[in-house]
PDB file of C-alpha atoms and ligand atoms in Angstrom:
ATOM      1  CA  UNK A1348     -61.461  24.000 -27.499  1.00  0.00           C
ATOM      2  CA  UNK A1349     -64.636  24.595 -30.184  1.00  0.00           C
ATOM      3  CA  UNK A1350     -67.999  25.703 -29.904  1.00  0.00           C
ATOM      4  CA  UNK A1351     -70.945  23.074 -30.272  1.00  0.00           C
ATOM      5  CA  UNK A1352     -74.152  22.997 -30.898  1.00  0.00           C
ATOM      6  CA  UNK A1353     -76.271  20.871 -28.270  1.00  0.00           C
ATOM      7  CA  UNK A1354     -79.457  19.130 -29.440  1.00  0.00           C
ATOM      8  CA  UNK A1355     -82.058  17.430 -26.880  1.00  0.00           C
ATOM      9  CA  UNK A1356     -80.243  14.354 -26.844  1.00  0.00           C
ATOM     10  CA  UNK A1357     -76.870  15.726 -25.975  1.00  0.00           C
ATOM     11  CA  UNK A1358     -78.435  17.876 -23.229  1.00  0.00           C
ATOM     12  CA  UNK A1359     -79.526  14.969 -21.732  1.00  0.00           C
ATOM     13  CA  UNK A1360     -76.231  13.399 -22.163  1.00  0.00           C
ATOM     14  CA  UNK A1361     -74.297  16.481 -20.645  1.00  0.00           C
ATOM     15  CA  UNK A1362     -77.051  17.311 -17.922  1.00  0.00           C
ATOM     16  CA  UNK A1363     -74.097  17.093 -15.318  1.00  0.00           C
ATOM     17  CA  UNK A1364     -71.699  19.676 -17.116  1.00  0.00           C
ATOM     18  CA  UNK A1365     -74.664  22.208 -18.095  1.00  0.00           C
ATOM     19  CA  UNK A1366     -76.122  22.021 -14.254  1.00  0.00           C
ATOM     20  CA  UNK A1367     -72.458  21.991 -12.984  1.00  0.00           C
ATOM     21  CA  UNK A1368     -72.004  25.717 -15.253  1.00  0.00           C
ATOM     22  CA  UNK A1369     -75.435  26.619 -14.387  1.00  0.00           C
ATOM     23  CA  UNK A1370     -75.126  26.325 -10.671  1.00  0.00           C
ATOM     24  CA  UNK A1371     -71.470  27.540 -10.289  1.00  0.00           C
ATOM     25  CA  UNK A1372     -72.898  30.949 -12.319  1.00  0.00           C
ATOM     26  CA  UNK A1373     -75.787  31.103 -10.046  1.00  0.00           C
ATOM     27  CA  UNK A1374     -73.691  30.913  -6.578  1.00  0.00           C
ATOM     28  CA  UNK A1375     -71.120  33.409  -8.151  1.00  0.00           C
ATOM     29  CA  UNK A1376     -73.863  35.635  -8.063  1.00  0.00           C
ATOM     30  CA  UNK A1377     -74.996  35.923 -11.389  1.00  0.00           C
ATOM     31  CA  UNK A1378     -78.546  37.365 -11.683  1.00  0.00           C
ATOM     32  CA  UNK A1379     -79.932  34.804 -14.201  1.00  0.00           C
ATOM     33  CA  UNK A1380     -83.327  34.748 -13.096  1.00  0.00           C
ATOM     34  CA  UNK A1381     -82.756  32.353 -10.010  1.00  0.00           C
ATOM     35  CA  UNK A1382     -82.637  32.953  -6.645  1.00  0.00           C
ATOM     36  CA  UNK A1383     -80.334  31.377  -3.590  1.00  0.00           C
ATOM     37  CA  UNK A1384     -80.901  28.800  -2.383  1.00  0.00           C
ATOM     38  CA  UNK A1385     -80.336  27.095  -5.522  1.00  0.00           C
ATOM     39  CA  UNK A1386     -79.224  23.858  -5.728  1.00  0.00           C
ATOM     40  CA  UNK A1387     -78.149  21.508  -8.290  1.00  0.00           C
ATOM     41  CA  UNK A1388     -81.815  19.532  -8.500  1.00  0.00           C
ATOM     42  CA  UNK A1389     -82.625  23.261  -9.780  1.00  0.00           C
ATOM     43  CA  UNK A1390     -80.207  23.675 -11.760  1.00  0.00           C
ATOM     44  CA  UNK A1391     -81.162  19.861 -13.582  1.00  0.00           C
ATOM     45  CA  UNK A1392     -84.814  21.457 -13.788  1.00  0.00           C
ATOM     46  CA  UNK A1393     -83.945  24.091 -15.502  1.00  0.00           C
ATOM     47  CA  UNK A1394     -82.109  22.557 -18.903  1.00  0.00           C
ATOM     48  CA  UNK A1395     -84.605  19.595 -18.288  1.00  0.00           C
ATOM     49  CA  UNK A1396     -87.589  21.701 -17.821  1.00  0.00           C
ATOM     50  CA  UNK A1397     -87.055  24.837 -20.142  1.00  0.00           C
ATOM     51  CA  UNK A1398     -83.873  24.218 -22.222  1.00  0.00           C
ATOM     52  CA  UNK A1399     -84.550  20.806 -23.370  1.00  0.00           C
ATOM     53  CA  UNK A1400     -88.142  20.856 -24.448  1.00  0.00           C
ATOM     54  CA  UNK A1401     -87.329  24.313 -26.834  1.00  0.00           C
ATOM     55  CA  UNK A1402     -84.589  22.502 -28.581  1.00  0.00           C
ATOM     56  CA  UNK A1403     -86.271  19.445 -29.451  1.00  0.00           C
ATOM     57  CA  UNK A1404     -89.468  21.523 -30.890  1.00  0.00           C
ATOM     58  CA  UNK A1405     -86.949  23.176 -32.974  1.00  0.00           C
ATOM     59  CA  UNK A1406     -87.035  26.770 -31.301  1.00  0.00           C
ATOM     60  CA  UNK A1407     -83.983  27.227 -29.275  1.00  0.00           C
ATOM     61  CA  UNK A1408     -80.457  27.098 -30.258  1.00  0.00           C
ATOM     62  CA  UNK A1409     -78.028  25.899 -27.153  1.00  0.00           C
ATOM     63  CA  UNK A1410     -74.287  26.771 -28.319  1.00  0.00           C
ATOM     64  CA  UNK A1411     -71.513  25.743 -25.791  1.00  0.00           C
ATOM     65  CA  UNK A1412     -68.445  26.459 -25.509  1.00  0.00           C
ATOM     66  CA  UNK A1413     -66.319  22.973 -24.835  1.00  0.00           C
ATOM     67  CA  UNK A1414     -62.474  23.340 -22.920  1.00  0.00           C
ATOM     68  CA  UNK A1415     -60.824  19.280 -22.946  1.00  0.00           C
ATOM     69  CA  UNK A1416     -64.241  17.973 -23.039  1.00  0.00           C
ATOM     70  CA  UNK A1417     -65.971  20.057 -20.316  1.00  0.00           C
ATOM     71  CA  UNK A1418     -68.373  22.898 -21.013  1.00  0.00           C
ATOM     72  CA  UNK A1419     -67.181  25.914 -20.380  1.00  0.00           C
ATOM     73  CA  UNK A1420     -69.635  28.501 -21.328  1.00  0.00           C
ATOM     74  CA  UNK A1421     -72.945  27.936 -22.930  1.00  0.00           C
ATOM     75  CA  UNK A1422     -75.536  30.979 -25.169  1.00  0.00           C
ATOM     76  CA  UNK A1423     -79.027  30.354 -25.983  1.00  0.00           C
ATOM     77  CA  UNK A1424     -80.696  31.649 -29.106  1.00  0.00           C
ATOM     78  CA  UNK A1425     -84.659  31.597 -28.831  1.00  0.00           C
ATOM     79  CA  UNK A1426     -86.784  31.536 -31.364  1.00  0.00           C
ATOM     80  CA  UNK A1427     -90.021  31.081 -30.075  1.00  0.00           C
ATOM     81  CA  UNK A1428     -91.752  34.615 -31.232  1.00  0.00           C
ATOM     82  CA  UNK A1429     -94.919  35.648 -32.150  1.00  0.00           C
ATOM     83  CA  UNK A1430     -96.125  35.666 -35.940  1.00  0.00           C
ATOM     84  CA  UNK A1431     -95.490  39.306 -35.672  1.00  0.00           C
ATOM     85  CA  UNK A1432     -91.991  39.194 -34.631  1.00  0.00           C
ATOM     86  CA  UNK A1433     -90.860  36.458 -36.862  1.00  0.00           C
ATOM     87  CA  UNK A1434     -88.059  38.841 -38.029  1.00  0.00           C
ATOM     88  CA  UNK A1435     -86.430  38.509 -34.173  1.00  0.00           C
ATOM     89  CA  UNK A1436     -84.744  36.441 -31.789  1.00  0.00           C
ATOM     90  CA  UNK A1437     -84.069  36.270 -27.853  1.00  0.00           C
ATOM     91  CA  UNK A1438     -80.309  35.798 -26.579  1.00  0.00           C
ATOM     92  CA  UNK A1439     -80.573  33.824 -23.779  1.00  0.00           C
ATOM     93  CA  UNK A1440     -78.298  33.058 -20.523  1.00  0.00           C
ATOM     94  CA  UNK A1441     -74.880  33.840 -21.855  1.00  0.00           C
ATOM     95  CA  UNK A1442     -73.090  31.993 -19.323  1.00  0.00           C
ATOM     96  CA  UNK A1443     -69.220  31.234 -18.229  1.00  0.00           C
ATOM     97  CA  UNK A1444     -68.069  29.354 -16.024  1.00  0.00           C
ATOM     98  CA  UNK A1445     -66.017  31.498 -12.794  1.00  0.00           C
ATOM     99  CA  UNK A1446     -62.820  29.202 -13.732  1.00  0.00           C
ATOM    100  CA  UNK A1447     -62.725  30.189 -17.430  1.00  0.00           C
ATOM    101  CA  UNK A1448     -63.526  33.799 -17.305  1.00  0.00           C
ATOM    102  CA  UNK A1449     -61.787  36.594 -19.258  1.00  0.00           C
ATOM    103  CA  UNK A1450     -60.541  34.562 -22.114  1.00  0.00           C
ATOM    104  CA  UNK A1451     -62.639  35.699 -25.070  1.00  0.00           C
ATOM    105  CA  UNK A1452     -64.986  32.773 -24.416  1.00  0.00           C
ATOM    106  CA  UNK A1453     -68.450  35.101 -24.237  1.00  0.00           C
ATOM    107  CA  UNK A1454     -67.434  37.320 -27.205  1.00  0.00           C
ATOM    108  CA  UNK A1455     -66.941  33.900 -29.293  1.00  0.00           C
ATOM    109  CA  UNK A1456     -70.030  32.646 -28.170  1.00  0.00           C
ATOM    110  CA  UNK A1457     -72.074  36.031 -29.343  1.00  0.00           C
ATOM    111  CA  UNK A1458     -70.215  36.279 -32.451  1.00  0.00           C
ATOM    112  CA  UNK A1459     -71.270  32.381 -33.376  1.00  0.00           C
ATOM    113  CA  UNK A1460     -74.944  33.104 -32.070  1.00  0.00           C
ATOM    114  CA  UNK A1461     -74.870  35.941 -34.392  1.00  0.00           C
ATOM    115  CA  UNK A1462     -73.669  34.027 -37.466  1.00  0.00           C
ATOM    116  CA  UNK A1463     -76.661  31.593 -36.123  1.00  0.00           C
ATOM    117  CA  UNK A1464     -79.371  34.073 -36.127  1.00  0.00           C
ATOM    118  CA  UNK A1465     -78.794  35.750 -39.796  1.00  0.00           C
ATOM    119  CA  UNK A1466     -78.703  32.227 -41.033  1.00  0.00           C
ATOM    120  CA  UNK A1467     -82.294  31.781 -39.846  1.00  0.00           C
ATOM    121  CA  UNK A1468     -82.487  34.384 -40.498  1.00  0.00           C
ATOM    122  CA  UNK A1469     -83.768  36.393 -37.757  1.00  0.00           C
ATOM    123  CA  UNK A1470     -82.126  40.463 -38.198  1.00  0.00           C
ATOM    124  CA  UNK A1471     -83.163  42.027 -34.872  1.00  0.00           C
ATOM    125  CA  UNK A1472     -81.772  40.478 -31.410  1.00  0.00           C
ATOM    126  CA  UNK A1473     -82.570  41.519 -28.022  1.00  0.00           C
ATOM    127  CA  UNK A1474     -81.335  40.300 -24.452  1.00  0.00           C
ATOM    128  CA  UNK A1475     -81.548  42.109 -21.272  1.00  0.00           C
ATOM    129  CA  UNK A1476     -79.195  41.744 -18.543  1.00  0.00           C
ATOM    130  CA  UNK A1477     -78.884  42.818 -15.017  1.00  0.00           C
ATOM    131  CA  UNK A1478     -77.543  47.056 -14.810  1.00  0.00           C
ATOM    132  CA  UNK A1479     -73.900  47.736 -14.532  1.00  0.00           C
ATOM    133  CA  UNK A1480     -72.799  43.584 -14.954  1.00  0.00           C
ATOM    134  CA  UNK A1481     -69.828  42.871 -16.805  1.00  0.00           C
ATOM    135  CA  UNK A1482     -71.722  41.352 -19.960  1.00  0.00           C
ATOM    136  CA  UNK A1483     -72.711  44.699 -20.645  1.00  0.00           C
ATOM    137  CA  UNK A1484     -69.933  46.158 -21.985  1.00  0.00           C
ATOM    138  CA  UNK A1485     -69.493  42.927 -23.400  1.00  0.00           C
ATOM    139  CA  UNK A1486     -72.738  43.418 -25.249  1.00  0.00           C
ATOM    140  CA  UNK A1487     -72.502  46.885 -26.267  1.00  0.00           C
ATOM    141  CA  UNK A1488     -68.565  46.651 -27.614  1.00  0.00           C
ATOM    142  CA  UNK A1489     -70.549  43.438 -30.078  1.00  0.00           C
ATOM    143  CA  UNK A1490     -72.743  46.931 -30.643  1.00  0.00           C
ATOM    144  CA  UNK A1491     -76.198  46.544 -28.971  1.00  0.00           C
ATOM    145  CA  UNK A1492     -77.767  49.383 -28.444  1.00  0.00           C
ATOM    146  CA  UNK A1493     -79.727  50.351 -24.937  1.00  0.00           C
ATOM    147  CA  UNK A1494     -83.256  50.498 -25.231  1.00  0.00           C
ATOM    148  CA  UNK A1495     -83.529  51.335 -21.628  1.00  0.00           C
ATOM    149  CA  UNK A1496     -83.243  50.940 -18.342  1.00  0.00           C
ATOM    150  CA  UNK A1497     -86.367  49.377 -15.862  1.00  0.00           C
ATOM    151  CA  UNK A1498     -85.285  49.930 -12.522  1.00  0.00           C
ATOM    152  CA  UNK A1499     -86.045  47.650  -9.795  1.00  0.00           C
ATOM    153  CA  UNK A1500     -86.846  44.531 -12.010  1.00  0.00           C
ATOM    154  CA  UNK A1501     -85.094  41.737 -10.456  1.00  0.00           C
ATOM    155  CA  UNK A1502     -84.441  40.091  -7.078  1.00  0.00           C
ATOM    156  CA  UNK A1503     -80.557  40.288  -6.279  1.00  0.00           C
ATOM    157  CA  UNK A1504     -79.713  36.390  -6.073  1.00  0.00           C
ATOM    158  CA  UNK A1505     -79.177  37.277  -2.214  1.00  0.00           C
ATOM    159  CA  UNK A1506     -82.061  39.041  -2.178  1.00  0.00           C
ATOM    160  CA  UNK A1507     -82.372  41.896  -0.121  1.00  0.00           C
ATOM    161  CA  UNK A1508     -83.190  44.287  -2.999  1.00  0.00           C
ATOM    162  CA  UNK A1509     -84.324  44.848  -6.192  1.00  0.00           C
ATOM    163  CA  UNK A1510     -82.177  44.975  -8.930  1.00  0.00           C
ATOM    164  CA  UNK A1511     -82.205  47.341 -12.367  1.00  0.00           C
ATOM    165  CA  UNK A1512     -82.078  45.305 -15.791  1.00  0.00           C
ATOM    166  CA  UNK A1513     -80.966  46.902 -19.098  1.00  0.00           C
ATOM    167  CA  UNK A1514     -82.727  45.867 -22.282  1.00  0.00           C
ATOM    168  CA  UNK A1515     -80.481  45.873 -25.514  1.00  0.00           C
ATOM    169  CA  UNK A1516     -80.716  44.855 -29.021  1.00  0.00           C
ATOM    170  CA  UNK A1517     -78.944  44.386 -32.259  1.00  0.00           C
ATOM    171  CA  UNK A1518     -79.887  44.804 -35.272  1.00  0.00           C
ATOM    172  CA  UNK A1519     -77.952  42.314 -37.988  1.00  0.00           C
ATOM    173  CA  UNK A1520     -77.439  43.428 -41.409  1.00  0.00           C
ATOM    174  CA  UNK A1521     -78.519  40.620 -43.656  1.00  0.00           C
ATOM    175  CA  UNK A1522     -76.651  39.231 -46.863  1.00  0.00           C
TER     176      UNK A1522
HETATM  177  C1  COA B 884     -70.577  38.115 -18.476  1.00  0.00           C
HETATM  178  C2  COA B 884     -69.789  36.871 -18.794  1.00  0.00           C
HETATM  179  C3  COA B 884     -70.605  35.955 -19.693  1.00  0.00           C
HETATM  180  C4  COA B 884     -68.488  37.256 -19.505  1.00  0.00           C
HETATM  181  O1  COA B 884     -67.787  36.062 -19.853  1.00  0.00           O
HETATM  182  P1  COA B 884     -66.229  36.088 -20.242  1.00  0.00           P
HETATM  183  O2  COA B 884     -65.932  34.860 -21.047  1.00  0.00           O
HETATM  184  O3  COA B 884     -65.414  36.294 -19.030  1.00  0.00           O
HETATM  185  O4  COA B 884     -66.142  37.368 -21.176  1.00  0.00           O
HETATM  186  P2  COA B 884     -65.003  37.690 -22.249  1.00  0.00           P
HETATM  187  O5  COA B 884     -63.689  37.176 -21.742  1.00  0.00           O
HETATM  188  O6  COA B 884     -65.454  37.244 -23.585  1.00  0.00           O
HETATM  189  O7  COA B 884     -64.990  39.281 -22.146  1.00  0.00           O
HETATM  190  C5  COA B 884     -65.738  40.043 -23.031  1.00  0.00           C
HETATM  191  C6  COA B 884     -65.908  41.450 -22.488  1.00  0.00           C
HETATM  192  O8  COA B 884     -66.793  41.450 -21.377  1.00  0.00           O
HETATM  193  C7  COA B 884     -66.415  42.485 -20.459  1.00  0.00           C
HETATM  194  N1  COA B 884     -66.024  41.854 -19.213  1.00  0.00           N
HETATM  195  C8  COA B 884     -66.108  40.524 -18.944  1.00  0.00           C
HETATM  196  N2  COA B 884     -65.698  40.293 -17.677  1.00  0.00           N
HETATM  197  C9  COA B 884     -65.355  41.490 -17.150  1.00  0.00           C
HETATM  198  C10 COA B 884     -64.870  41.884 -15.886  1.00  0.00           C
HETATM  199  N3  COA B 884     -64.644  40.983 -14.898  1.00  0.00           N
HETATM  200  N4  COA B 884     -64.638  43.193 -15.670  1.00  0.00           N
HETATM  201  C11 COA B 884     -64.869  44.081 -16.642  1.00  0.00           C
HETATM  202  N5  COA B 884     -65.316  43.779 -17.892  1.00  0.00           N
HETATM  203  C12 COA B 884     -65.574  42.494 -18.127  1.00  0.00           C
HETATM  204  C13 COA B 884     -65.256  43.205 -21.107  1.00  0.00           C
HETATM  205  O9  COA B 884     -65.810  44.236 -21.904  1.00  0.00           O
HETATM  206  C14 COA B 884     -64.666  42.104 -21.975  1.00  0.00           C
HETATM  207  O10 COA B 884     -63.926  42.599 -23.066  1.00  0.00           O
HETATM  208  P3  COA B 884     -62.331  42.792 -22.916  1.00  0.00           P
HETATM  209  O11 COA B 884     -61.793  41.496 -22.361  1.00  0.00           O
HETATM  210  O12 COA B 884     -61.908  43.057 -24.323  1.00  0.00           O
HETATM  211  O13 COA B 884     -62.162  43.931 -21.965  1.00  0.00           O
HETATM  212  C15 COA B 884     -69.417  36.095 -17.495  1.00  0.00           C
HETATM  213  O14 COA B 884     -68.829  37.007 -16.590  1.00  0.00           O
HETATM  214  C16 COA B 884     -70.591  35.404 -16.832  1.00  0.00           C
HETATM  215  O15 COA B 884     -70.904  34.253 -17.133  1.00  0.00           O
HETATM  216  N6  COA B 884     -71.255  36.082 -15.902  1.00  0.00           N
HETATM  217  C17 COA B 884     -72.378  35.505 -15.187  1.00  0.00           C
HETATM  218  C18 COA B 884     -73.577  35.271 -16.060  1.00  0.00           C
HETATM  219  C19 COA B 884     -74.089  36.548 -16.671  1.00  0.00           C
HETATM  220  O16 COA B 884     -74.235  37.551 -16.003  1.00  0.00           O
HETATM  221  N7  COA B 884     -74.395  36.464 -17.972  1.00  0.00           N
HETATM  222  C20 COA B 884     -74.988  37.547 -18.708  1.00  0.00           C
HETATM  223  C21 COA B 884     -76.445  37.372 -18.640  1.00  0.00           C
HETATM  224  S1  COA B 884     -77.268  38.578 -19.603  1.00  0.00           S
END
């Protein structure tokens, strides 16, 4: 098992793994900014459509985590900030897959997106993710702070109501 880093070739390459993770997160009911139904043709869209470009202009980082070849987890460190915010980054859709959960996978991830970022170096991170989920703990134990809270920002992936999101951030001491 070791953590790679994808360029926009290799996404192509592994489009069936990443929409494979991507979907099975989704219909686990991760709130990942998708809605049900959401099939794998939107799932393809979405590292074809969003992922793909920003790593091939040279402003996203996609880090995955591989288990006997297959990718287990996956991070995404965006870079694509204003001239006034060239001092920060966005962590993206920390995902892992339902199968591989609990192992540590998600805290290696952040730690190696970490080491990524202050090599840009970029020394404030943010990330928001959906109130009360597992990955924050996750993300304040890796010590994020909590901005705040903005209730009612998200469509449950059910739908039926409107979830609250949590905005955090980091700030990395630089060598
Ligand atoms: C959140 C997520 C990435 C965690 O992945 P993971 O590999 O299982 O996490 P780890 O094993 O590295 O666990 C790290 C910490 O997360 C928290 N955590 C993760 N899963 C948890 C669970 N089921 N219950 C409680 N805490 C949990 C714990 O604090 C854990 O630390 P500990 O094991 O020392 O107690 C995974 O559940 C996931 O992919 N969820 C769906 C997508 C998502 O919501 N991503 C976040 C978007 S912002």
């Amino acid at each position: 098992m070791h953590l790679a880093t994808l360029d926009a070739d290799a996404i192509a390459a592994r489009l069936p793994q990443l929409s494979a993770l991507l979907h099975a997160c989704v219909h686990d009911g991760a709130s990942i900014g998708f809605i049900l139904p959401f099939d794998s043709g939107d799932s393809d869209a979405f590292w074809t459509g969003n992922v793909r470009p920003a790593v091939a202009r040279g402003s996203r980082l996609l880090l995955v985590f591989e288990l006997d070849g297959a990718i287990a987890g996956a991070v995404q460190l965006d870079w694509d900030t204003p001239p006034n915010q060239a001092h920060r980054a966005e962590v993206r859709k920390l995902l892992v897959h339902p199968a591989f959960r609990r192992r540590g996978l998600a805290r290696q991830l952040m730690q190696a997106v970490e080491e990524r970022a202050r090599a840009l170096p970029r020394q404030l991170l943010t990330l928001d993710t959906r109130t009360h989920d597992h990955a924050e703990p996750l993300y304040r134990s890796l010590g994020y702070k909590t901005a705040g809270v903005i209730p009612g920002y998200a469509l449950a992936p059910e739908g039926g109501r409107l979830d609250a999101t949590t905005i955090m951030y980091k700030q990395l001491s630089l060598p």
